[in-house]
């Protein structure tokens, strides 16, 4: 896994595989789409994906404890994941996260991010609406949006769900926004 350091390193794993279905035909979450999105961000911005996110989001919001850290160079007080017999998960996941996940965040930093989204401080009001708007129908009242999963409620409010996990770590957030 230590040879997987950048988004482009993952492309050979799927780039020549046939699509499972045509875009817009149905929903199926996959990390490959995020790898491709990260490559687009890099091409347009001229910066590595991790640096783009750190400069354009983390720094602007004040998320100074979060980042795309290498597993062999983690800052102090970073949680380590363990699997069977106190063996660290360090060799089960890529050495550094990217567009498909693996960012290290703190609860406080995540709260600062969502407060800035809710107040339309990070993005313009129009971009904030685009970020939060349900896009793809998953099932019943569940949709997928740029901000993760969204549940449309009968009272027109929305519950936003953001999840991520590997063999050891899990992240889950439920957020109510109007």
PDB file of C-alpha atoms in Angstrom, residues 30 49 60 70-72 74 89 114 136 144 155 165 167 170 172:
ATOM      1  CA  UNK A  30     -17.636   4.003  -5.558  1.00  0.00           C
ATOM      2  CA  UNK A  49      -5.377  17.428  -4.406  1.00  0.00           C
ATOM      3  CA  UNK A  60      -9.944  29.276   5.079  1.00  0.00           C
ATOM      4  CA  UNK A  70       1.377  10.313   5.827  1.00  0.00           C
ATOM      5  CA  UNK A  71       0.907   7.326   8.113  1.00  0.00           C
ATOM      6  CA  UNK A  72       4.632   7.187   8.793  1.00  0.00           C
ATOM      7  CA  UNK A  74       1.631  11.472  11.831  1.00  0.00           C
ATOM      8  CA  UNK A  89      -3.689  -0.825  10.356  1.00  0.00           C
ATOM      9  CA  UNK A 114     -20.044  22.746   8.828  1.00  0.00           C
ATOM     10  CA  UNK A 136     -29.187  11.363  -7.045  1.00  0.00           C
ATOM     11  CA  UNK A 144     -26.729  11.547  -2.592  1.00  0.00           C
ATOM     12  CA  UNK A 155     -41.279  19.116   6.970  1.00  0.00           C
ATOM     13  CA  UNK A 165     -14.506   4.011   7.090  1.00  0.00           C
ATOM     14  CA  UNK A 167     -11.007  -1.776   8.357  1.00  0.00           C
ATOM     15  CA  UNK A 170     -14.991   4.962  11.062  1.00  0.00           C
ATOM     16  CA  UNK A 172     -20.059   9.284  10.938  1.00  0.00           C
TER      17      UNK A 172
END
